[in-house]
Amino acid sequence: MLVHKILNNNVIITADDRGHELIVMGKGLGFQKKPGDFISKDYVDKIYQLKNETNSLRFQELLADIPLEYLEISDEIIEYAKKEINESLNETIYISLTDHLHTAIERVKKNVEVKNVLLWDIKRFFSDEFKVGMEAIEKVKERYDIQLSEDEAGFIALHIVNAQQDGESPGNTYEITKIMQEIMNIIKYYFKISFDETSVYFYRFTTHLKFFAYRLTTKKQYLEETDNELLDVIKVKYKNAYSCVNTIGTYLQDTYNYTISNDEKLYLTIHIARLVSKNS
């Protein structure tokens, strides 16, 4: 492969056979090289291709400024996350997570601590992603002998949550978490119950709620056509749950100017009915 640009001693820019830009990483890969030089693939450790031009430029700027080791550990965490949550992650995760890890580790070295005000809700609503965050701080401990806090595990989890969303229009994770908490509080006080947060029903509901809140923040409603007869049956069968959904709908309309569609009412009602029945 031919060198197009050298970012540092370990990272170069080249292109594939179709002319698509590639970011190539390897120990000493760019040392004493110049544009136009040939580099053997035998010295390449990792190849990245970010399809979005803006993302690619941001990634290059980041890699030019930070040590290679931060990208290496970030890549390990991203691969672990893909297996653990079984979800695809958009390419922005390489930028956001690498930058965050570098910043977090530098903060600890300077004895600067940042509290995560969403930590409790992140643990509740994004348990799989938080597990990735905890694995990340273990990897940091092993590599740097630096102990990051649970707060940082929560921040890392939020980066993973963001990366599961549409890369072109990522949702506001803070807003998503806030909306989820508000809806859960409405359900809690409507039925006067506490939730078993270890149950599979709570996990399923929060998973549904996460994507519902994402649609709300991005104004993308669920567009499949609801069978009105089925909705009529659900209204009767799960009367209290449907009434609770209407309460939620009123709150969201007043607070966020968002109208819940019949499709969303149907699925929310079913999920809430199941959740409540297992917590009664």
PDB file of C-alpha atoms in Angstrom:
ATOM      1  CA  MET A   1       0.000   0.000   0.000  1.00  0.00           C
ATOM      2  CA  LEU A   2       1.135   3.552  -0.748  1.00  0.00           C
ATOM      3  CA  VAL A   3       1.406   6.253   1.892  1.00  0.00           C
ATOM      4  CA  HIS A   4      -0.896   9.193   1.183  1.00  0.00           C
ATOM      5  CA  LYS A   5      -0.386  11.036   4.473  1.00  0.00           C
ATOM      6  CA  ILE A   6       1.475  10.450   7.720  1.00  0.00           C
ATOM      7  CA  LEU A   7      -0.365  11.251  10.953  1.00  0.00           C
ATOM      8  CA  ASN A   8       2.415  10.095  13.270  1.00  0.00           C
ATOM      9  CA  ASN A   9       4.968   7.301  13.576  1.00  0.00           C
ATOM     10  CA  ASN A  10       2.202   4.734  14.051  1.00  0.00           C
ATOM     11  CA  VAL A  11      -0.665   5.870  11.817  1.00  0.00           C
ATOM     12  CA  ILE A  12      -0.797   6.619   8.088  1.00  0.00           C
ATOM     13  CA  ILE A  13      -3.490   7.396   5.525  1.00  0.00           C
ATOM     14  CA  THR A  14      -3.718   5.267   2.401  1.00  0.00           C
ATOM     15  CA  ALA A  15      -6.447   3.976   0.064  1.00  0.00           C
ATOM     16  CA  ASP A  16      -7.864   0.640  -1.051  1.00  0.00           C
ATOM     17  CA  ASP A  17      -8.051  -0.610  -4.647  1.00  0.00           C
ATOM     18  CA  ARG A  18     -11.207   1.435  -5.238  1.00  0.00           C
ATOM     19  CA  GLY A  19      -9.659   4.638  -3.980  1.00  0.00           C
ATOM     20  CA  HIS A  20     -11.525   4.636  -0.641  1.00  0.00           C
ATOM     21  CA  GLU A  21      -9.540   6.273   2.147  1.00  0.00           C
ATOM     22  CA  LEU A  22      -8.144   3.983   4.830  1.00  0.00           C
ATOM     23  CA  ILE A  23      -6.649   4.835   8.219  1.00  0.00           C
ATOM     24  CA  VAL A  24      -3.925   2.280   8.899  1.00  0.00           C
ATOM     25  CA  MET A  25      -2.305   1.602  12.262  1.00  0.00           C
ATOM     26  CA  GLY A  26       0.884  -0.245  13.177  1.00  0.00           C
ATOM     27  CA  LYS A  27       3.874   0.173  15.473  1.00  0.00           C
ATOM     28  CA  GLY A  28       6.416   2.404  13.735  1.00  0.00           C
ATOM     29  CA  LEU A  29       4.420   2.250  10.488  1.00  0.00           C
ATOM     30  CA  GLY A  30       5.053   5.879   9.567  1.00  0.00           C
ATOM     31  CA  PHE A  31       8.579   6.183  10.927  1.00  0.00           C
ATOM     32  CA  GLN A  32      10.934   7.798   8.374  1.00  0.00           C
ATOM     33  CA  LYS A  33       8.263   7.442   5.686  1.00  0.00           C
ATOM     34  CA  LYS A  34       6.922  10.069   3.311  1.00  0.00           C
ATOM     35  CA  PRO A  35       3.915  10.305   0.967  1.00  0.00           C
ATOM     36  CA  GLY A  36       4.341   7.996  -1.999  1.00  0.00           C
ATOM     37  CA  ASP A  37       6.398   5.400  -0.113  1.00  0.00           C
ATOM     38  CA  PHE A  38       5.328   1.763  -0.156  1.00  0.00           C
ATOM     39  CA  ILE A  39       4.421  -0.033   3.097  1.00  0.00           C
ATOM     40  CA  SER A  40       4.002  -3.789   3.382  1.00  0.00           C
ATOM     41  CA  LYS A  41       0.745  -5.097   4.857  1.00  0.00           C
ATOM     42  CA  ASP A  42       2.888  -7.302   7.090  1.00  0.00           C
ATOM     43  CA  TYR A  43       3.477  -4.273   9.329  1.00  0.00           C
ATOM     44  CA  VAL A  44      -0.203  -3.340   9.599  1.00  0.00           C
ATOM     45  CA  ASP A  45      -2.010  -4.106  12.854  1.00  0.00           C
ATOM     46  CA  LYS A  46      -5.400  -2.507  12.178  1.00  0.00           C
ATOM     47  CA  ILE A  47      -7.247  -0.845   9.317  1.00  0.00           C
ATOM     48  CA  TYR A  48     -10.129   1.602   9.800  1.00  0.00           C
ATOM     49  CA  GLN A  49     -12.456   2.898   7.115  1.00  0.00           C
ATOM     50  CA  LEU A  50     -14.836   5.629   8.244  1.00  0.00           C
ATOM     51  CA  LYS A  51     -17.356   6.205   5.488  1.00  0.00           C
ATOM     52  CA  ASN A  52     -18.403   9.664   6.649  1.00  0.00           C
ATOM     53  CA  GLU A  53     -15.810  12.216   5.542  1.00  0.00           C
ATOM     54  CA  THR A  54     -16.306  14.462   8.569  1.00  0.00           C
ATOM     55  CA  ASN A  55     -15.923  11.505  10.931  1.00  0.00           C
ATOM     56  CA  SER A  56     -12.779  10.414   9.096  1.00  0.00           C
ATOM     57  CA  LEU A  57     -11.204  13.873   9.431  1.00  0.00           C
ATOM     58  CA  ARG A  58     -12.069  14.048  13.150  1.00  0.00           C
ATOM     59  CA  PHE A  59     -10.602  10.586  13.669  1.00  0.00           C
ATOM     60  CA  GLN A  60      -7.392  11.593  11.922  1.00  0.00           C
ATOM     61  CA  GLU A  61      -7.089  14.747  14.032  1.00  0.00           C
ATOM     62  CA  LEU A  62      -7.570  12.709  17.193  1.00  0.00           C
ATOM     63  CA  LEU A  63      -5.005  10.063  16.248  1.00  0.00           C
ATOM     64  CA  ALA A  64      -2.470  12.757  15.424  1.00  0.00           C
ATOM     65  CA  ASP A  65      -2.779  14.164  18.962  1.00  0.00           C
ATOM     66  CA  ILE A  66      -2.908  11.135  21.272  1.00  0.00           C
ATOM     67  CA  PRO A  67      -0.700   8.056  21.849  1.00  0.00           C
ATOM     68  CA  LEU A  68      -1.566   4.934  19.855  1.00  0.00           C
ATOM     69  CA  GLU A  69      -2.220   2.935  23.022  1.00  0.00           C
ATOM     70  CA  TYR A  70      -5.495   4.792  23.650  1.00  0.00           C
ATOM     71  CA  LEU A  71      -6.912   3.673  20.326  1.00  0.00           C
ATOM     72  CA  GLU A  72      -5.716   0.122  21.013  1.00  0.00           C
ATOM     73  CA  ILE A  73      -7.569  -0.142  24.312  1.00  0.00           C
ATOM     74  CA  SER A  74     -10.592   1.615  22.851  1.00  0.00           C
ATOM     75  CA  ASP A  75     -10.665  -0.915  20.017  1.00  0.00           C
ATOM     76  CA  GLU A  76     -10.558  -3.794  22.535  1.00  0.00           C
ATOM     77  CA  ILE A  77     -13.517  -2.312  24.412  1.00  0.00           C
ATOM     78  CA  ILE A  78     -15.507  -1.738  21.214  1.00  0.00           C
ATOM     79  CA  GLU A  79     -14.990  -5.348  20.094  1.00  0.00           C
ATOM     80  CA  TYR A  80     -16.047  -6.547  23.542  1.00  0.00           C
ATOM     81  CA  ALA A  81     -19.133  -4.310  23.394  1.00  0.00           C
ATOM     82  CA  LYS A  82     -20.206  -5.671  20.003  1.00  0.00           C
ATOM     83  CA  LYS A  83     -20.147  -9.216  21.369  1.00  0.00           C
ATOM     84  CA  GLU A  84     -21.700  -8.380  24.734  1.00  0.00           C
ATOM     85  CA  ILE A  85     -24.681  -6.331  23.537  1.00  0.00           C
ATOM     86  CA  ASN A  86     -24.974  -8.052  20.142  1.00  0.00           C
ATOM     87  CA  GLU A  87     -25.641  -4.740  18.394  1.00  0.00           C
ATOM     88  CA  SER A  88     -23.884  -2.931  15.577  1.00  0.00           C
ATOM     89  CA  LEU A  89     -22.170   0.305  16.569  1.00  0.00           C
ATOM     90  CA  ASN A  90     -21.791   3.282  14.286  1.00  0.00           C
ATOM     91  CA  GLU A  91     -18.328   4.509  13.374  1.00  0.00           C
ATOM     92  CA  THR A  92     -18.419   7.567  15.637  1.00  0.00           C
ATOM     93  CA  ILE A  93     -17.686   5.275  18.607  1.00  0.00           C
ATOM     94  CA  TYR A  94     -14.012   5.114  17.567  1.00  0.00           C
ATOM     95  CA  ILE A  95     -13.794   8.880  17.966  1.00  0.00           C
ATOM     96  CA  SER A  96     -15.927   9.432  21.051  1.00  0.00           C
ATOM     97  CA  LEU A  97     -14.710   6.482  23.138  1.00  0.00           C
ATOM     98  CA  THR A  98     -11.012   6.915  22.300  1.00  0.00           C
ATOM     99  CA  ASP A  99     -11.177  10.613  23.135  1.00  0.00           C
ATOM    100  CA  HIS A 100     -13.105   9.936  26.350  1.00  0.00           C
ATOM    101  CA  LEU A 101     -10.669   7.278  27.591  1.00  0.00           C
ATOM    102  CA  HIS A 102      -7.710   9.565  26.946  1.00  0.00           C
ATOM    103  CA  THR A 103      -9.416  12.452  28.761  1.00  0.00           C
ATOM    104  CA  ALA A 104     -10.593  10.274  31.675  1.00  0.00           C
ATOM    105  CA  ILE A 105      -7.161   8.784  32.292  1.00  0.00           C
ATOM    106  CA  GLU A 106      -5.486  12.190  32.115  1.00  0.00           C
ATOM    107  CA  ARG A 107      -8.045  13.530  34.632  1.00  0.00           C
ATOM    108  CA  VAL A 108      -7.215  10.776  37.117  1.00  0.00           C
ATOM    109  CA  LYS A 109      -3.511  11.518  36.769  1.00  0.00           C
ATOM    110  CA  LYS A 110      -4.315  15.106  37.791  1.00  0.00           C
ATOM    111  CA  ASN A 111      -6.612  13.967  40.650  1.00  0.00           C
ATOM    112  CA  VAL A 112      -9.666  15.502  38.968  1.00  0.00           C
ATOM    113  CA  GLU A 113     -12.928  13.635  39.578  1.00  0.00           C
ATOM    114  CA  VAL A 114     -16.125  14.162  37.576  1.00  0.00           C
ATOM    115  CA  LYS A 115     -19.386  12.842  39.026  1.00  0.00           C
ATOM    116  CA  ASN A 116     -21.923  11.188  36.752  1.00  0.00           C
ATOM    117  CA  VAL A 117     -25.352  12.433  37.828  1.00  0.00           C
ATOM    118  CA  LEU A 118     -27.023   9.797  35.623  1.00  0.00           C
ATOM    119  CA  LEU A 119     -25.113   6.838  37.081  1.00  0.00           C
ATOM    120  CA  TRP A 120     -28.034   5.266  38.931  1.00  0.00           C
ATOM    121  CA  ASP A 121     -30.328   5.480  35.902  1.00  0.00           C
ATOM    122  CA  ILE A 122     -27.616   4.192  33.564  1.00  0.00           C
ATOM    123  CA  LYS A 123     -27.237   1.097  35.751  1.00  0.00           C
ATOM    124  CA  ARG A 124     -30.996   0.556  35.645  1.00  0.00           C
ATOM    125  CA  PHE A 125     -31.773   1.260  32.013  1.00  0.00           C
ATOM    126  CA  PHE A 126     -28.565   0.312  30.233  1.00  0.00           C
ATOM    127  CA  SER A 127     -27.277  -2.632  32.256  1.00  0.00           C
ATOM    128  CA  ASP A 128     -25.560  -4.339  29.294  1.00  0.00           C
ATOM    129  CA  GLU A 129     -23.791  -1.152  28.306  1.00  0.00           C
ATOM    130  CA  PHE A 130     -22.810  -0.510  31.930  1.00  0.00           C
ATOM    131  CA  LYS A 131     -21.272  -3.985  32.049  1.00  0.00           C
ATOM    132  CA  VAL A 132     -19.134  -2.924  29.089  1.00  0.00           C
ATOM    133  CA  GLY A 133     -18.185   0.200  31.031  1.00  0.00           C
ATOM    134  CA  MET A 134     -17.097  -1.882  34.018  1.00  0.00           C
ATOM    135  CA  GLU A 135     -15.052  -4.139  31.738  1.00  0.00           C
ATOM    136  CA  ALA A 136     -13.453  -1.018  30.283  1.00  0.00           C
ATOM    137  CA  ILE A 137     -12.268   0.248  33.659  1.00  0.00           C
ATOM    138  CA  GLU A 138     -10.839  -3.209  34.364  1.00  0.00           C
ATOM    139  CA  LYS A 139      -8.871  -3.055  31.117  1.00  0.00           C
ATOM    140  CA  VAL A 140      -7.608   0.413  32.053  1.00  0.00           C
ATOM    141  CA  LYS A 141      -6.555  -0.912  35.473  1.00  0.00           C
ATOM    142  CA  GLU A 142      -4.650  -3.799  33.907  1.00  0.00           C
ATOM    143  CA  ARG A 143      -2.882  -1.650  31.335  1.00  0.00           C
ATOM    144  CA  TYR A 144      -2.166   1.577  33.212  1.00  0.00           C
ATOM    145  CA  ASP A 145      -2.561   0.620  36.873  1.00  0.00           C
ATOM    146  CA  ILE A 146      -5.079   3.467  37.062  1.00  0.00           C
ATOM    147  CA  GLN A 147      -8.426   2.958  38.774  1.00  0.00           C
ATOM    148  CA  LEU A 148     -11.299   4.688  37.020  1.00  0.00           C
ATOM    149  CA  SER A 149     -14.525   5.070  38.997  1.00  0.00           C
ATOM    150  CA  GLU A 150     -17.999   3.686  38.387  1.00  0.00           C
ATOM    151  CA  ASP A 151     -18.891   7.181  37.230  1.00  0.00           C
ATOM    152  CA  GLU A 152     -16.528   6.669  34.292  1.00  0.00           C
ATOM    153  CA  ALA A 153     -18.043   3.241  33.608  1.00  0.00           C
ATOM    154  CA  GLY A 154     -21.361   5.073  33.317  1.00  0.00           C
ATOM    155  CA  PHE A 155     -19.933   7.628  30.892  1.00  0.00           C
ATOM    156  CA  ILE A 156     -18.481   4.832  28.766  1.00  0.00           C
ATOM    157  CA  ALA A 157     -21.877   3.107  28.784  1.00  0.00           C
ATOM    158  CA  LEU A 158     -23.477   6.271  27.403  1.00  0.00           C
ATOM    159  CA  HIS A 159     -20.984   6.322  24.531  1.00  0.00           C
ATOM    160  CA  ILE A 160     -22.006   2.738  23.714  1.00  0.00           C
ATOM    161  CA  VAL A 161     -25.708   3.684  23.881  1.00  0.00           C
ATOM    162  CA  ASN A 162     -25.133   6.629  21.537  1.00  0.00           C
ATOM    163  CA  ALA A 163     -23.262   4.406  19.091  1.00  0.00           C
ATOM    164  CA  GLN A 164     -26.283   2.108  18.724  1.00  0.00           C
ATOM    165  CA  GLN A 165     -28.285   4.972  17.237  1.00  0.00           C
ATOM    166  CA  ASP A 166     -28.360   6.371  13.734  1.00  0.00           C
ATOM    167  CA  GLY A 167     -24.894   7.766  13.100  1.00  0.00           C
ATOM    168  CA  GLU A 168     -26.250  10.613  10.984  1.00  0.00           C
ATOM    169  CA  SER A 169     -28.630  11.873  13.621  1.00  0.00           C
ATOM    170  CA  PRO A 170     -27.568  10.580  17.045  1.00  0.00           C
ATOM    171  CA  GLY A 171     -30.020  11.117  19.867  1.00  0.00           C
ATOM    172  CA  ASN A 172     -29.277  12.998  23.044  1.00  0.00           C
ATOM    173  CA  THR A 173     -28.500  10.229  25.532  1.00  0.00           C
ATOM    174  CA  TYR A 174     -28.979  12.539  28.501  1.00  0.00           C
ATOM    175  CA  GLU A 175     -32.457  13.441  27.229  1.00  0.00           C
ATOM    176  CA  ILE A 176     -33.265   9.786  26.459  1.00  0.00           C
ATOM    177  CA  THR A 177     -32.322   8.720  29.986  1.00  0.00           C
ATOM    178  CA  LYS A 178     -34.318  11.595  31.484  1.00  0.00           C
ATOM    179  CA  ILE A 179     -37.424  10.667  29.483  1.00  0.00           C
ATOM    180  CA  MET A 180     -37.099   7.020  30.491  1.00  0.00           C
ATOM    181  CA  GLN A 181     -36.890   8.024  34.151  1.00  0.00           C
ATOM    182  CA  GLU A 182     -39.959  10.263  33.813  1.00  0.00           C
ATOM    183  CA  ILE A 183     -42.037   7.507  32.203  1.00  0.00           C
ATOM    184  CA  MET A 184     -40.927   4.958  34.801  1.00  0.00           C
ATOM    185  CA  ASN A 185     -41.935   7.364  37.569  1.00  0.00           C
ATOM    186  CA  ILE A 186     -45.381   7.825  36.039  1.00  0.00           C
ATOM    187  CA  ILE A 187     -45.874   4.045  35.942  1.00  0.00           C
ATOM    188  CA  LYS A 188     -44.504   3.620  39.460  1.00  0.00           C
ATOM    189  CA  TYR A 189     -46.849   6.192  40.992  1.00  0.00           C
ATOM    190  CA  TYR A 190     -49.830   5.263  38.828  1.00  0.00           C
ATOM    191  CA  PHE A 191     -49.765   1.646  40.021  1.00  0.00           C
ATOM    192  CA  LYS A 192     -48.113   2.381  43.396  1.00  0.00           C
ATOM    193  CA  ILE A 193     -45.506  -0.342  42.894  1.00  0.00           C
ATOM    194  CA  SER A 194     -41.756  -0.824  42.955  1.00  0.00           C
ATOM    195  CA  PHE A 195     -40.017  -2.692  40.161  1.00  0.00           C
ATOM    196  CA  ASP A 196     -37.944  -5.827  40.328  1.00  0.00           C
ATOM    197  CA  GLU A 197     -35.072  -4.420  38.329  1.00  0.00           C
ATOM    198  CA  THR A 198     -33.394  -7.818  38.033  1.00  0.00           C
ATOM    199  CA  SER A 199     -36.347  -9.376  36.195  1.00  0.00           C
ATOM    200  CA  VAL A 200     -36.394 -10.151  32.478  1.00  0.00           C
ATOM    201  CA  TYR A 201     -39.650  -8.176  32.194  1.00  0.00           C
ATOM    202  CA  PHE A 202     -37.973  -5.012  33.481  1.00  0.00           C
ATOM    203  CA  TYR A 203     -35.091  -5.577  31.052  1.00  0.00           C
ATOM    204  CA  ARG A 204     -37.461  -6.047  28.103  1.00  0.00           C
ATOM    205  CA  PHE A 205     -39.465  -2.981  29.013  1.00  0.00           C
ATOM    206  CA  THR A 206     -36.458  -0.710  29.435  1.00  0.00           C
ATOM    207  CA  THR A 207     -35.104  -1.937  26.090  1.00  0.00           C
ATOM    208  CA  HIS A 208     -38.384  -0.975  24.423  1.00  0.00           C
ATOM    209  CA  LEU A 209     -38.478   2.289  26.358  1.00  0.00           C
ATOM    210  CA  LYS A 210     -34.963   3.203  25.245  1.00  0.00           C
ATOM    211  CA  PHE A 211     -35.927   3.091  21.573  1.00  0.00           C
ATOM    212  CA  PHE A 212     -39.238   4.795  22.261  1.00  0.00           C
ATOM    213  CA  ALA A 213     -37.391   7.671  23.962  1.00  0.00           C
ATOM    214  CA  TYR A 214     -34.926   7.774  21.071  1.00  0.00           C
ATOM    215  CA  ARG A 215     -37.785   8.152  18.591  1.00  0.00           C
ATOM    216  CA  LEU A 216     -39.224  10.918  20.741  1.00  0.00           C
ATOM    217  CA  THR A 217     -35.960  12.892  20.868  1.00  0.00           C
ATOM    218  CA  THR A 218     -35.446  12.535  17.109  1.00  0.00           C
ATOM    219  CA  LYS A 219     -39.146  12.988  16.233  1.00  0.00           C
ATOM    220  CA  LYS A 220     -39.188   9.638  14.447  1.00  0.00           C
ATOM    221  CA  GLN A 221     -42.432   7.868  15.202  1.00  0.00           C
ATOM    222  CA  TYR A 222     -43.094   4.167  14.833  1.00  0.00           C
ATOM    223  CA  LEU A 223     -44.800   4.019  11.425  1.00  0.00           C
ATOM    224  CA  GLU A 224     -46.152   0.467  11.111  1.00  0.00           C
ATOM    225  CA  GLU A 225     -49.915   0.478  10.725  1.00  0.00           C
ATOM    226  CA  THR A 226     -51.756  -0.724  13.805  1.00  0.00           C
ATOM    227  CA  ASP A 227     -54.683  -3.107  13.558  1.00  0.00           C
ATOM    228  CA  ASN A 228     -57.420  -0.981  15.168  1.00  0.00           C
ATOM    229  CA  GLU A 229     -59.355  -4.091  16.184  1.00  0.00           C
ATOM    230  CA  LEU A 230     -56.282  -5.358  18.026  1.00  0.00           C
ATOM    231  CA  LEU A 231     -55.888  -2.021  19.779  1.00  0.00           C
ATOM    232  CA  ASP A 232     -59.554  -2.154  20.830  1.00  0.00           C
ATOM    233  CA  VAL A 233     -58.959  -5.608  22.325  1.00  0.00           C
ATOM    234  CA  ILE A 234     -55.852  -4.396  24.154  1.00  0.00           C
ATOM    235  CA  LYS A 235     -57.761  -1.411  25.581  1.00  0.00           C
ATOM    236  CA  VAL A 236     -60.247  -3.773  27.201  1.00  0.00           C
ATOM    237  CA  LYS A 237     -57.868  -6.545  28.203  1.00  0.00           C
ATOM    238  CA  TYR A 238     -55.318  -4.187  29.759  1.00  0.00           C
ATOM    239  CA  LYS A 239     -57.603  -1.362  30.811  1.00  0.00           C
ATOM    240  CA  ASN A 240     -55.396   0.004  33.606  1.00  0.00           C
ATOM    241  CA  ALA A 241     -52.215  -0.221  31.571  1.00  0.00           C
ATOM    242  CA  TYR A 242     -53.875   1.574  28.662  1.00  0.00           C
ATOM    243  CA  SER A 243     -55.110   4.287  31.025  1.00  0.00           C
ATOM    244  CA  CYS A 244     -51.543   4.682  32.297  1.00  0.00           C
ATOM    245  CA  VAL A 245     -50.310   5.021  28.712  1.00  0.00           C
ATOM    246  CA  ASN A 246     -52.826   7.824  28.177  1.00  0.00           C
ATOM    247  CA  THR A 247     -51.423   9.552  31.276  1.00  0.00           C
ATOM    248  CA  ILE A 248     -47.942   9.163  29.820  1.00  0.00           C
ATOM    249  CA  GLY A 249     -49.209  10.509  26.521  1.00  0.00           C
ATOM    250  CA  THR A 250     -50.648  13.617  28.153  1.00  0.00           C
ATOM    251  CA  TYR A 251     -47.381  14.258  29.976  1.00  0.00           C
ATOM    252  CA  LEU A 252     -45.278  13.863  26.821  1.00  0.00           C
ATOM    253  CA  GLN A 253     -47.621  16.084  24.845  1.00  0.00           C
ATOM    254  CA  ASP A 254     -47.494  18.830  27.481  1.00  0.00           C
ATOM    255  CA  THR A 255     -43.755  18.531  28.150  1.00  0.00           C
ATOM    256  CA  TYR A 256     -42.241  17.625  24.787  1.00  0.00           C
ATOM    257  CA  ASN A 257     -45.049  18.408  22.326  1.00  0.00           C
ATOM    258  CA  TYR A 258     -44.935  14.756  21.267  1.00  0.00           C
ATOM    259  CA  THR A 259     -48.049  12.810  20.355  1.00  0.00           C
ATOM    260  CA  ILE A 260     -47.925   9.059  20.988  1.00  0.00           C
ATOM    261  CA  SER A 261     -49.138   7.155  17.933  1.00  0.00           C
ATOM    262  CA  ASN A 262     -51.593   4.256  18.197  1.00  0.00           C
ATOM    263  CA  ASP A 263     -48.731   1.888  17.330  1.00  0.00           C
ATOM    264  CA  GLU A 264     -46.723   3.138  20.288  1.00  0.00           C
ATOM    265  CA  LYS A 265     -49.767   3.041  22.570  1.00  0.00           C
ATOM    266  CA  LEU A 266     -50.302  -0.590  21.655  1.00  0.00           C
ATOM    267  CA  TYR A 267     -46.776  -1.736  22.429  1.00  0.00           C
ATOM    268  CA  LEU A 268     -46.389   0.429  25.523  1.00  0.00           C
ATOM    269  CA  THR A 269     -49.661  -0.929  26.912  1.00  0.00           C
ATOM    270  CA  ILE A 270     -48.588  -4.549  26.410  1.00  0.00           C
ATOM    271  CA  HIS A 271     -45.159  -3.973  27.955  1.00  0.00           C
ATOM    272  CA  ILE A 272     -46.559  -2.067  30.929  1.00  0.00           C
ATOM    273  CA  ALA A 273     -49.239  -4.713  31.559  1.00  0.00           C
ATOM    274  CA  ARG A 274     -46.598  -7.460  31.636  1.00  0.00           C
ATOM    275  CA  LEU A 275     -44.255  -5.427  33.808  1.00  0.00           C
ATOM    276  CA  VAL A 276     -46.949  -4.552  36.336  1.00  0.00           C
ATOM    277  CA  SER A 277     -48.358  -8.094  36.480  1.00  0.00           C
ATOM    278  CA  LYS A 278     -44.915  -9.403  37.485  1.00  0.00           C
ATOM    279  CA  ASN A 279     -44.429  -6.733  40.126  1.00  0.00           C
ATOM    280  CA  SER A 280     -47.847  -6.803  41.777  1.00  0.00           C
TER     281      SER A 280
END
